Coordinates of C-alpha atoms and ligand atoms in Angstrom, one line a residue:
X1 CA 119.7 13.2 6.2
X2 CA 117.1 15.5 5.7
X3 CA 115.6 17.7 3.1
X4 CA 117.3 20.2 0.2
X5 CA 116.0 23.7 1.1
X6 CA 116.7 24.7 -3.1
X7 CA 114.3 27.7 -4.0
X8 CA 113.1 26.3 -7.1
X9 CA 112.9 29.7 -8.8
X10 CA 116.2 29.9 -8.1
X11 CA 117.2 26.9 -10.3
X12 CA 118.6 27.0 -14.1
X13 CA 115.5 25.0 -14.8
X14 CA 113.1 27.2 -13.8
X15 CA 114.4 30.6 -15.5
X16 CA 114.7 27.4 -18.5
X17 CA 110.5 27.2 -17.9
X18 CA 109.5 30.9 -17.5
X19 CA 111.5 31.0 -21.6
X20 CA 109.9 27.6 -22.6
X21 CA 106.6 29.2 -21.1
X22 CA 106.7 32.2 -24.0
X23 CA 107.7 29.9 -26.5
X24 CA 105.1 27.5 -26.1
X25 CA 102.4 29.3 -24.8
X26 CA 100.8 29.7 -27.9
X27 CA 100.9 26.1 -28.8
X28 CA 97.9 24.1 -29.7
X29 CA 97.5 20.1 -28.6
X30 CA 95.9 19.5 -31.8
X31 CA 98.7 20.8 -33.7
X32 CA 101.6 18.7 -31.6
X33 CA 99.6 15.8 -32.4
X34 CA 99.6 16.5 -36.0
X35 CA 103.3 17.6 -36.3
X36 CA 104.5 15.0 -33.6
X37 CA 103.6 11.1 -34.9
X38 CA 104.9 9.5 -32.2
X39 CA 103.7 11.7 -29.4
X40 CA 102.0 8.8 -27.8
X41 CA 105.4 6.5 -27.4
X42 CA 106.9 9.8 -25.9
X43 CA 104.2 11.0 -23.5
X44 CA 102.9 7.6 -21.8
X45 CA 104.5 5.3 -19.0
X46 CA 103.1 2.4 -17.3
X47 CA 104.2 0.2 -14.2
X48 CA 101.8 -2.8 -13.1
X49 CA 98.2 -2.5 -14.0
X50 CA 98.6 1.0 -14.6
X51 CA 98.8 2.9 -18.2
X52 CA 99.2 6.9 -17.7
X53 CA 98.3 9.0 -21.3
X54 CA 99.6 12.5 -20.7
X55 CA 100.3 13.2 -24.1
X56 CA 97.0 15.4 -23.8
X57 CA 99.2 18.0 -22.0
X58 CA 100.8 21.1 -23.3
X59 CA 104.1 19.9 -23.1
X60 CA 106.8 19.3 -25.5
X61 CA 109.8 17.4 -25.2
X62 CA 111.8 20.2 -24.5
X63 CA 109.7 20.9 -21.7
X64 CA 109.3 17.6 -20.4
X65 CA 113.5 17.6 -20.3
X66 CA 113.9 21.1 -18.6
X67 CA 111.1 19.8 -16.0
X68 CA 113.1 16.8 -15.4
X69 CA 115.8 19.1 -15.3
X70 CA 113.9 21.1 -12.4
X71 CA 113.5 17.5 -10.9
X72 CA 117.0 17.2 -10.5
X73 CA 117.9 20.5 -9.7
X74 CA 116.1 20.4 -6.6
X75 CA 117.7 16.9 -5.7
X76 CA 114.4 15.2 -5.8
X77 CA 116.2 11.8 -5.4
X78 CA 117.9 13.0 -1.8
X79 CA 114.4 13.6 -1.1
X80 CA 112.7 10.6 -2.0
X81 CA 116.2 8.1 -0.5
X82 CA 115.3 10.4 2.4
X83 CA 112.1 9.9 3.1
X84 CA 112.5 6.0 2.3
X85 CA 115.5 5.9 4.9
X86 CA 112.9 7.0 7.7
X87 CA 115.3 10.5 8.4
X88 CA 113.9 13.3 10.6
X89 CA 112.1 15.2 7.1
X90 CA 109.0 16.5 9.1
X91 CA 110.8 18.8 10.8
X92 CA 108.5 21.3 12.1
X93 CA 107.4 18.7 14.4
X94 CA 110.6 16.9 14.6
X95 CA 109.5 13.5 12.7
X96 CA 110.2 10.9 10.6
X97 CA 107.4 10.1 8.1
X98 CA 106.9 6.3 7.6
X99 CA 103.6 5.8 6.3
X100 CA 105.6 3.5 3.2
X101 CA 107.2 2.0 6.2
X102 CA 103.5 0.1 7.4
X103 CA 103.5 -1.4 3.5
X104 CA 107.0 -2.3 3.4
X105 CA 106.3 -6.3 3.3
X106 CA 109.7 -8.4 3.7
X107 CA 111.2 -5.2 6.2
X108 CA 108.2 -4.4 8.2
X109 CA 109.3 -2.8 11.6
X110 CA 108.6 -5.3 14.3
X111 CA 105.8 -3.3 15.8
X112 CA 104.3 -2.7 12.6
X113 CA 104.5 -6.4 11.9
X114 CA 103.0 -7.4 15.6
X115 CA 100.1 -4.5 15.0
X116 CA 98.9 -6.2 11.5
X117 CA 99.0 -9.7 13.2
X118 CA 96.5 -8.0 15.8
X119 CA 94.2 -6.7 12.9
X120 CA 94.1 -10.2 11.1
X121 CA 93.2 -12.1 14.6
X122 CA 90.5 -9.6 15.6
X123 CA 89.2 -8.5 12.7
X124 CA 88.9 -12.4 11.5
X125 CA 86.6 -13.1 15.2
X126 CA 84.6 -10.1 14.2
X127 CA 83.9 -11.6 10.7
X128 CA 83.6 -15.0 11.5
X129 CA 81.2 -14.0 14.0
X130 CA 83.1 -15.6 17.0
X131 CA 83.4 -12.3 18.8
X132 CA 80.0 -11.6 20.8
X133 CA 78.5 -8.8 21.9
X134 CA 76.9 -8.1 25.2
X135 CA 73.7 -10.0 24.4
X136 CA 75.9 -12.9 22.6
X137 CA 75.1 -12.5 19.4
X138 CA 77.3 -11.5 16.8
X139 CA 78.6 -8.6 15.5
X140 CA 76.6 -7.3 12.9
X141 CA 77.7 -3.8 12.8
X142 CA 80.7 -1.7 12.7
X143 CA 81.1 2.7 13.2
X144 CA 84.0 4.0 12.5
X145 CA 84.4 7.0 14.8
X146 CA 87.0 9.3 13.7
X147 CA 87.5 12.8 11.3
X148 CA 90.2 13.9 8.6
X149 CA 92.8 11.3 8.0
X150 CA 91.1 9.2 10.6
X151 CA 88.1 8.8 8.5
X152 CA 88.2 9.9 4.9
X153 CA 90.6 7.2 3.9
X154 CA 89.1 4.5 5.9
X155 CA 85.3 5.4 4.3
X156 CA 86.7 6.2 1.3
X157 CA 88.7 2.8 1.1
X158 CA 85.4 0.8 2.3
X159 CA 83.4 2.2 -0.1
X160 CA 86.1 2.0 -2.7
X161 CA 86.3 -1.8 -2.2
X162 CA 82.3 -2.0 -2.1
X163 CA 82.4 -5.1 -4.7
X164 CA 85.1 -7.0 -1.8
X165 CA 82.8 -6.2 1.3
X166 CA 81.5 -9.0 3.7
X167 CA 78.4 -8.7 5.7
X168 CA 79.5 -6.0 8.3
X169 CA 77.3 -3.1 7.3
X170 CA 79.5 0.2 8.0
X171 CA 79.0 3.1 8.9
X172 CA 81.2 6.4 9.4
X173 CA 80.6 9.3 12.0
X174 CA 82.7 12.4 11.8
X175 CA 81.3 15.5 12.2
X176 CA 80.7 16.8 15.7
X177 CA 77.1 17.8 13.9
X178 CA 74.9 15.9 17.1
X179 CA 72.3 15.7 14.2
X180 CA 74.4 12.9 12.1
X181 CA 75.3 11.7 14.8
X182 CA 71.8 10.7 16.3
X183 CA 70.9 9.9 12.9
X184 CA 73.4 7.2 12.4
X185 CA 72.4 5.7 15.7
X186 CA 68.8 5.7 15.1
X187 CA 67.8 2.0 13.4
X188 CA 71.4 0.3 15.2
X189 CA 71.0 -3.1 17.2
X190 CA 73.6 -1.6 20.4
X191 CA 74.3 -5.8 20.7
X192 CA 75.1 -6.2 17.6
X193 CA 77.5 -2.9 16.7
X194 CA 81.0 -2.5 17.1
X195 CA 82.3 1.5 17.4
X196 CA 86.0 2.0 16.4
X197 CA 87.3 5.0 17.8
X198 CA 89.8 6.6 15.6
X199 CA 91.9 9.2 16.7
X200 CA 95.4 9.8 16.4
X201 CA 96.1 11.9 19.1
X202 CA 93.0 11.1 20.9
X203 CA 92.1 15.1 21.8
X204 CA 90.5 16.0 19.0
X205 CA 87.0 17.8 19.9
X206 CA 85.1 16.2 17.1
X207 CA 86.2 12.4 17.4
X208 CA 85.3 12.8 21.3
X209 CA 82.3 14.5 21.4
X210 CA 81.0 12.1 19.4
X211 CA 82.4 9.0 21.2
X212 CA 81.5 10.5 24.4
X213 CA 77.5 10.5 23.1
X214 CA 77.9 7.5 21.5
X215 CA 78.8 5.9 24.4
X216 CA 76.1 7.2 26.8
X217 CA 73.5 5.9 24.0
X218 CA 75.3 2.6 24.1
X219 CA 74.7 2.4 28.4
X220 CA 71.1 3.6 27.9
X221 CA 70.4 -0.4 27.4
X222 CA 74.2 -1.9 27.4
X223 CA 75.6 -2.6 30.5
X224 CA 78.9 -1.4 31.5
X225 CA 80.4 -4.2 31.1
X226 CA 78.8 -4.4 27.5
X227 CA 81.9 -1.4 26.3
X228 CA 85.0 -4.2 26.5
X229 CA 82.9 -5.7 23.3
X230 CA 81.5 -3.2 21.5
X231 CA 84.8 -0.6 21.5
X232 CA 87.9 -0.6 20.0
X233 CA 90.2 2.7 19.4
X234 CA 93.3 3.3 16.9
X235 CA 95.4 5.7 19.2
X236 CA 99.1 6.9 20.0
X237 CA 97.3 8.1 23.0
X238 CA 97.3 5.0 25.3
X239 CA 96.4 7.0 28.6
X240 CA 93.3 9.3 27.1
X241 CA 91.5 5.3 25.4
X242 CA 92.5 3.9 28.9
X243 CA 90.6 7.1 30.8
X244 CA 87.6 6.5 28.1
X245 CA 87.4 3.3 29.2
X246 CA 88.1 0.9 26.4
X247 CA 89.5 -2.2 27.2
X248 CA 93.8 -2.5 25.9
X249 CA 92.8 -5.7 24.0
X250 CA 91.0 -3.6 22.0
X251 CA 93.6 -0.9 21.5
X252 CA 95.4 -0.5 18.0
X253 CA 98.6 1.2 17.9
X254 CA 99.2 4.7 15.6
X255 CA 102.6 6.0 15.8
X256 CA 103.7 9.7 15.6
X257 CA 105.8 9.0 12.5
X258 CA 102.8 8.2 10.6
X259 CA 101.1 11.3 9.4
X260 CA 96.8 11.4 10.1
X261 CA 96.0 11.6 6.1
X262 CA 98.8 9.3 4.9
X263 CA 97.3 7.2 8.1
X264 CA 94.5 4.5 6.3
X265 CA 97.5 2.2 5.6
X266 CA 97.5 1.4 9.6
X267 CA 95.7 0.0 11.7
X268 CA 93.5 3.2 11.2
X269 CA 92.6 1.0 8.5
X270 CA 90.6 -1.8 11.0
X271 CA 87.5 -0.5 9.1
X272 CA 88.9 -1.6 6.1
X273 CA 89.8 -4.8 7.1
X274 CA 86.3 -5.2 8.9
X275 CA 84.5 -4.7 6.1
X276 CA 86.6 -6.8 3.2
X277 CA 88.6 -9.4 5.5
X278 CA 92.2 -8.4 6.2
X279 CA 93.5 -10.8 2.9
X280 CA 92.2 -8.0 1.1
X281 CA 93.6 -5.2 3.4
X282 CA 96.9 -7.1 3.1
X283 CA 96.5 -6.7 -0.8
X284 CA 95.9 -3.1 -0.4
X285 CA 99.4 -2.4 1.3
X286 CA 101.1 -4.4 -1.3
X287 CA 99.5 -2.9 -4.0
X288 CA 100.8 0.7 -2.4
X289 CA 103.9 -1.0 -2.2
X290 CA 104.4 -1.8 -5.4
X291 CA 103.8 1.7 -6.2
X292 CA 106.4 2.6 -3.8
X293 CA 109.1 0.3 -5.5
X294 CA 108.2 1.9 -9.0
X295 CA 108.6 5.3 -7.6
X296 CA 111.7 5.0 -5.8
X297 CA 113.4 3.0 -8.4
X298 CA 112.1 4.4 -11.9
X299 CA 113.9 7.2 -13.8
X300 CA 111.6 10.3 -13.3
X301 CA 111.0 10.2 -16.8
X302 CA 109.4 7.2 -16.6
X303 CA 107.9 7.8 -13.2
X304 CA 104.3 7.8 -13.2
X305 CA 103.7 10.4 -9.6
X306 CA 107.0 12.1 -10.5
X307 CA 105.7 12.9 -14.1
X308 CA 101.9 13.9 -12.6
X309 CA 103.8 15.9 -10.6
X310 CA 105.5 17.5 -12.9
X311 CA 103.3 18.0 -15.2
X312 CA 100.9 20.1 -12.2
X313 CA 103.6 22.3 -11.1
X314 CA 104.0 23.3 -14.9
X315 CA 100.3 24.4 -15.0
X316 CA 100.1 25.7 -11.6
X317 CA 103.7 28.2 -11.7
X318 CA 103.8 28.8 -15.4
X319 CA 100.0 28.5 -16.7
X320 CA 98.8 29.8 -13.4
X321 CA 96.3 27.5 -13.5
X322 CA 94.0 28.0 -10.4
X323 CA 92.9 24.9 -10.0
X324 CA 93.3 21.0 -11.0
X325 CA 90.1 18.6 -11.3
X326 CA 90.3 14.6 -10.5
X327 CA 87.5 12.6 -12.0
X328 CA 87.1 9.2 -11.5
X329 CA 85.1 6.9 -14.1
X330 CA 84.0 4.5 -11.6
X331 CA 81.3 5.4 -8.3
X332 CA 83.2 3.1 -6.3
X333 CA 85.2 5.9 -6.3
X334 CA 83.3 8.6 -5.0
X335 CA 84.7 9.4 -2.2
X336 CA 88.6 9.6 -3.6
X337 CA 88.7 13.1 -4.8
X338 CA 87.6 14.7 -0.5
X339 CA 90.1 12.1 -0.1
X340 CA 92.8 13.7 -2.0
X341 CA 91.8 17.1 -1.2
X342 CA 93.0 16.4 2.4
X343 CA 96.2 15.0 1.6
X344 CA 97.0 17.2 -1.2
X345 CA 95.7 20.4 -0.3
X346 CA 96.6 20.0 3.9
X347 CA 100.0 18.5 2.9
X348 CA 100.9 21.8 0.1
X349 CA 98.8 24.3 1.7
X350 CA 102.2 25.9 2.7
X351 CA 103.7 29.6 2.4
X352 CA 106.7 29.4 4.2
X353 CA 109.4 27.4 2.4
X354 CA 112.1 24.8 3.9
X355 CA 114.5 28.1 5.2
X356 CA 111.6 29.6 7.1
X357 CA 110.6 32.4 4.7
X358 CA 108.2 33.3 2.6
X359 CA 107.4 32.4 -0.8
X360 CA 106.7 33.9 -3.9
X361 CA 105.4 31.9 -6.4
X362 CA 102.0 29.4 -6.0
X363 CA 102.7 26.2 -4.0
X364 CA 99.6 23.8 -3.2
X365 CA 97.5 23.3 -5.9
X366 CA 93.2 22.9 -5.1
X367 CA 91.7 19.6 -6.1
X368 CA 88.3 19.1 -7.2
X369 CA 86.2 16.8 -8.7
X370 CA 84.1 14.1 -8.8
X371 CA 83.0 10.7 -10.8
X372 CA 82.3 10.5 -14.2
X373 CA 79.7 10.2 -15.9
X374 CA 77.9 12.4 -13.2
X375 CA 80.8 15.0 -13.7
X376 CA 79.8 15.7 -17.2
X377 CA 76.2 16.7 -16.4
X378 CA 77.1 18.9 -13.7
X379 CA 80.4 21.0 -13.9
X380 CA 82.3 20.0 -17.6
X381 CA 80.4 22.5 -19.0
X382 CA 82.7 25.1 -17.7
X383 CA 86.3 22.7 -17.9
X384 CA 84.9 22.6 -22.0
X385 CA 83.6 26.2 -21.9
X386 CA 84.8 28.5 -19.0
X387 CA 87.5 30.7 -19.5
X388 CA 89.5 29.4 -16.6
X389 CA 92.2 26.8 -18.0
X390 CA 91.6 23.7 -15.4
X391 CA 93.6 20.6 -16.1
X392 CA 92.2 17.4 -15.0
X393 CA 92.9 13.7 -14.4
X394 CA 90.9 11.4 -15.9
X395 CA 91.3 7.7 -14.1
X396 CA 89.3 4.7 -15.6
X397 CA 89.2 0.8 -15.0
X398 CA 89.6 -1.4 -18.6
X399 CA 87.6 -3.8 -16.7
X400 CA 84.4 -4.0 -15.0
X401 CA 83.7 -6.1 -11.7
X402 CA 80.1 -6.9 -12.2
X403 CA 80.5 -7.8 -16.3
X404 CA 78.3 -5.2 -17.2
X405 CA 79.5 -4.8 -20.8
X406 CA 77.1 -2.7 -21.9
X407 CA 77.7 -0.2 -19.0
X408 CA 80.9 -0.3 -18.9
X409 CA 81.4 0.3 -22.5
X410 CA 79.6 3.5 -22.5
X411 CA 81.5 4.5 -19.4
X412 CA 84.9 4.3 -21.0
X413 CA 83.6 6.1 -24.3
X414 CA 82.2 8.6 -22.3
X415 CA 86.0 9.2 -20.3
X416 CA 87.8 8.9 -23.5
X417 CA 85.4 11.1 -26.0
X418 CA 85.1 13.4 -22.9
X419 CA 89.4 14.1 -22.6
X420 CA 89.1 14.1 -26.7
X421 CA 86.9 16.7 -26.9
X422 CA 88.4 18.7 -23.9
X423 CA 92.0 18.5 -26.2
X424 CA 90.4 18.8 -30.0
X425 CA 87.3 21.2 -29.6
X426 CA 85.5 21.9 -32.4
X427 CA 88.7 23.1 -34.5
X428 CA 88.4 23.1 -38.2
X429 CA 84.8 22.9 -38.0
X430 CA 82.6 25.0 -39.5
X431 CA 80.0 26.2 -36.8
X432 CA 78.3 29.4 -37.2
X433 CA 77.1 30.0 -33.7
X434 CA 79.6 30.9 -31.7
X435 CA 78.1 29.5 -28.7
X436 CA 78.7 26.6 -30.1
X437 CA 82.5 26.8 -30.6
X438 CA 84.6 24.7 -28.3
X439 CA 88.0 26.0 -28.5
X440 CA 90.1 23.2 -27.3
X441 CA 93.3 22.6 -25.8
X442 CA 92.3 21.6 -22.3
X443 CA 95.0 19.4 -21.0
X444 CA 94.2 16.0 -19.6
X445 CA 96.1 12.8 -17.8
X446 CA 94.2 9.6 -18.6
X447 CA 95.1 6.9 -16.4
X448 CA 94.0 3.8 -17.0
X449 CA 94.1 1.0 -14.8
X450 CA 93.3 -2.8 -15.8
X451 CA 90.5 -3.7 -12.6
X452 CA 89.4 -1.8 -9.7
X453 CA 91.0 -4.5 -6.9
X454 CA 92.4 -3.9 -3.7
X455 CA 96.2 -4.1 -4.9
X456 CA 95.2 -1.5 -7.6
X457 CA 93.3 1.2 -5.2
X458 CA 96.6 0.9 -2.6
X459 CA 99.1 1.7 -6.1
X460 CA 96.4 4.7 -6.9
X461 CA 96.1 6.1 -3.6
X462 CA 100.2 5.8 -3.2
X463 CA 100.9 7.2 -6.2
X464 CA 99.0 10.7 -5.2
X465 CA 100.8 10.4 -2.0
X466 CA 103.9 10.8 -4.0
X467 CA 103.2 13.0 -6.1
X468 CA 101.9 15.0 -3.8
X469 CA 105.4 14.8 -2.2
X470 CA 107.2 15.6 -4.7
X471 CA 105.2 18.6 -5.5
X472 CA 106.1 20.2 -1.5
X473 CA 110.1 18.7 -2.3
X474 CA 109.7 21.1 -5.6
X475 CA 108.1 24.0 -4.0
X476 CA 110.5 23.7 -0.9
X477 CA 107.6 23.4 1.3
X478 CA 107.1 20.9 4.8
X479 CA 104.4 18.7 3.0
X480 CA 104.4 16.9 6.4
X481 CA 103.1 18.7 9.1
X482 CA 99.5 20.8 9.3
X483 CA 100.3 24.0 11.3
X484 CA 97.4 25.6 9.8
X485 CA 95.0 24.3 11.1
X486 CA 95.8 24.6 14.8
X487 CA 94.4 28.6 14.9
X488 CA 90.7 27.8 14.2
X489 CA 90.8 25.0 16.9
X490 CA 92.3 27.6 19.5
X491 CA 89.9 29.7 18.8
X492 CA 87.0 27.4 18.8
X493 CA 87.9 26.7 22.7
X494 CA 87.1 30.4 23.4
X495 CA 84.3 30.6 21.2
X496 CA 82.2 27.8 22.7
X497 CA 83.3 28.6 26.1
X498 CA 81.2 32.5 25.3
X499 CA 78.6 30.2 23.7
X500 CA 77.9 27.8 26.9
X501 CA 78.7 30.7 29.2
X502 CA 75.5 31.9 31.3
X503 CA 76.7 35.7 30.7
X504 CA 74.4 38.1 29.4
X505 CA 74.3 38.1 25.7
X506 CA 73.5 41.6 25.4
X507 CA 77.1 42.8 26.9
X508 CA 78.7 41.1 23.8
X509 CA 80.4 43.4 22.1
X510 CA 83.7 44.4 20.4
X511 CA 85.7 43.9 23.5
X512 CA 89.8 43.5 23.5
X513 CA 89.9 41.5 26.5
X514 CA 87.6 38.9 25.0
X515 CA 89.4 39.0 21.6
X516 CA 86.0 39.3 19.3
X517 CA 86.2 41.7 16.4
X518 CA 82.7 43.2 16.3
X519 CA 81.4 40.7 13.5
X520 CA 82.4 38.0 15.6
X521 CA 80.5 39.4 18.7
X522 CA 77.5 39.8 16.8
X523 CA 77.2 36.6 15.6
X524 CA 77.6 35.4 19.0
X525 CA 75.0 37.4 20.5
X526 CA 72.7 36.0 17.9
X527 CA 73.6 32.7 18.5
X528 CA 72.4 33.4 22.1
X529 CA 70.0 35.3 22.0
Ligands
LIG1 O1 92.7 18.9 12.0 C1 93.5 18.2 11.2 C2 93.9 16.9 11.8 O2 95.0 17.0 12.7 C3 94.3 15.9 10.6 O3 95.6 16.1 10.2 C4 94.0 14.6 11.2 O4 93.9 13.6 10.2 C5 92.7 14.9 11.9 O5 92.9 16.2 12.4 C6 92.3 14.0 13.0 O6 93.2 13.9 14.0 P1 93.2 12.7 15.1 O7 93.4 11.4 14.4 O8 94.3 13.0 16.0 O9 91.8 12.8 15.8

């Protein structure tokens, strides 16, 4: 089983789009609303917890029905029993992707199973404070070392979940920036702090650069022996951890059918459980899993990621839309939208299509963002006012954790007046300064969501995962594997090689055998100088 290689342009559907485009491209949200009283009933769906408004979107119901159409066309359900079924679907690196697999409760593979059990055992010493560092006292303390999809969902999660944390005070080191690093070790007790070395493949320069200084800092009191308690590592790469010296009790599987960014629902996810107890990690996965089940088994027209998906591909290939905007109405969630942007834009990124050739229309779509209300002082002004059309997701929690009323109120009138405005503008006012004049028609998603626990951040997190996915199935892209960003790795090897090499700087110049274009070479010879 693997994936339909269908060029979507090639489909009915689409040619059905680029006519519904001209028809509709003059329409005006305001007016649908107005013509259209049951818009609401036709443009919403829900599953669990979670309400999604896209009736805010210049759609119709003809247009929803041909996208459906282009759905089907591109047998997005193949896809999706596909990818469920565990079949060979990355196959520019010849692998399954199960990250759904590790949240699959009642059919969890064996190892997956075994590797949670693991989690819950240590991460419950850790908490309970019966695991003891060097000096015996507990652990107070936790680093997550790691980078991409071996850090941004972890931090993001923790910090996500702030309201569920324990006492473990975390912290996250990721770039190979020596200042940061040294920064985040300054005020840390060494017999009291745990590092967690996260790294998939357990080569990247980044992840061991910084464990490698970390650890030297650690022996510059600890002794050796001090390393069995105080590191653990998330790794498919058994020999490098065992040649770093970490102890194999303390050794967390990752497995090559799990994808880095799609990776937080593993035990690349210790953090997680460090910091809010693995009952709430546990809650996470099922949450994610419940998203799963809604996805796989819901009509796409009542599909919450198929529908978000839908409804970007629309902007992005007929709208052109250049970009698409997430913002959050909760600072919990502060960290999601760099989140996203890696699994979104490292999964779509992507100009060569399923049969190996190029494309010619716009595949993966670039994310920004950030939480609102802070949003709306800084960069609304040109969403309201710009003349670029960006749509944007709006997500919001009905209910507070901290029953601040009065807060949260004005929170949700801000996200609601704020996608209100964005649709209605100032039309049919009378405003005599046209600087004034907000024209409207910005489409908006509003997705609200009853409380910000953890079942609720797994279903929010999955259903981007999947709607990212359906996107590359759509676009006839590999969302799976991350080819591009092998060059600039390469590269770097040669590049710092010049840098620590004792040659004289002054002989760097354009030079074919060394590979440096002339800018390159100058910069270099700078750097040295
Ligand atoms: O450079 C990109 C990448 O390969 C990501 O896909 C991955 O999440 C990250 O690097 C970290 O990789 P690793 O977990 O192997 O250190």
């Amino acid at each position: 089983m693997s994936l339909p290689k269908i060029n979507p342009t090639k489909t009915a559907a689409w040619q059905a789009l680029s006519r519904q485009f001209e028809v509709q491209k003059d329409l005006a949200l305001q007016d649908l609303f107005l013509q259209e009283p049951s818009r609401m009933e036709q443009f919403s769906a829900q599953t669990e917890g979670f309400y999604l408004d896209y009736s805010k979107n210049l759609i119709t119901a003809e247009t929803k029905e041909i996208l459906v159409r282009l759905a089907q066309e591109v047998r997005l359900k193949d896809a999706i029993d596909a990818q469920f079924s565990g079949a060979i679907i990355n196959e520019t690196e010849q692998r399954a992707v199960g990250h759904t697999a590790l949240r699959n409760f009642g059919a969890l593979p064996e190892e997956v199973a075994v590797a949670l059990e693991r989690i819950k055992s240590f991460t419950g010493q850790v908490i309970s404070g019966q695991w003891k560092g060097y000096s015996g006292k507990p652990i107070t303390h936790v680093v997550n070392v790691g980078i991409g999809g071996s850090d941004l969902g972890p931090d993001m999660v923790c910090e996500a979940l702030g309201y569920y944390q324990n006492h473990l005070k975390l912290r996250f080191v990721s770039n190979v920036d020596g200042d940061h690093v040294m920064h985040q070790l300054k005020d840390l007790p060494r017999d009291q702090t745990l590092f967690v070395i996260v790294s998939k493949t357990f080569t990247t320069q980044e992840t061991l650069t910084n464990a490698q200084t970390i650890r030297q800092w650690f022996l510059e009191e600890a002794p050796e022996s001090g390393i069995a308690q105080h590191f653990a590592a998330v790794s498919t790469n058994l020999e490098a951890v065992a040649a770093f010296g970490i102890d194999s009790d303390q050794v967390f599987p990752m497995w090559d059918w799990v994808g880095g960014r799609f990776s937080l629902w593993s035990a690349v996810g210790l953090s997680i459980a460090l910091s809010v107890g693995y009952d709430h990690f546990e809650s996470l996965l099922k949450g994610a899993q419940d998203m799963d089940q809604h996805f796989a088994k819901t009509p796409f027209e009542d599909n919450l990621p198929v529908l978000m998906a839908l409804i970007s591909v629309w902007y992005n290939n007929f709208y052109h839309a250049e970009s698409e905007c997430v913002v959050p109405y909760s600072q919990y969630l502060n960290k999601f939208v760099a989140y996203l942007q890696q699994g979104i834009m490292e999964s779509n990124g992507k100009y060569v299509d399923r049969n190996g050739e190029e494309v010619d229309y716009q595949t993966g779509t670039i994310v920004w963002g950030s939480t609102g209300t802070n949003a709306q002082h800084a960069f609304f002004q040109l969403i309201h006012q710009g003349t670029k059309l960006i749509p944007a997701d709006f997500i919001a929690f009905k209910e507070c954790l901290y029953g601040q009323q009065d807060h949260q109120n004005k929170l949700l009138a801000n996200c609601i007046a704020q996608t209100q405005a964005l649709m209605s503008g100032t039309k049919g006012q009378a405003i005599e300064s046209p600087y004034r004049v907000f024209a409207g028609n910005k489409p908006t998603n509003t997705l609200l969501i009853d409380k910000l626990t953890p079942e609720r951040l797994g279903g929010l997190i999955a259903l981007y995962e999947h709607k990212l996915f359906v996107q590359g199935v759509i676009w006839n892209i590999f969302s799976y594997d991350q080819w591009g960003v092998e060059l600039g790795k390469k590269l770097a090897v040669n590049v710092l090689n010049t840098i620590e090499s004792s040659d004289d700087s002054s002989k760097l110049k354009f030079d074919k055998a060394q590979e440096f274009d002339a800018s390159t070479a100058e910069l270099l010879r700078r750097i040295k100088q």
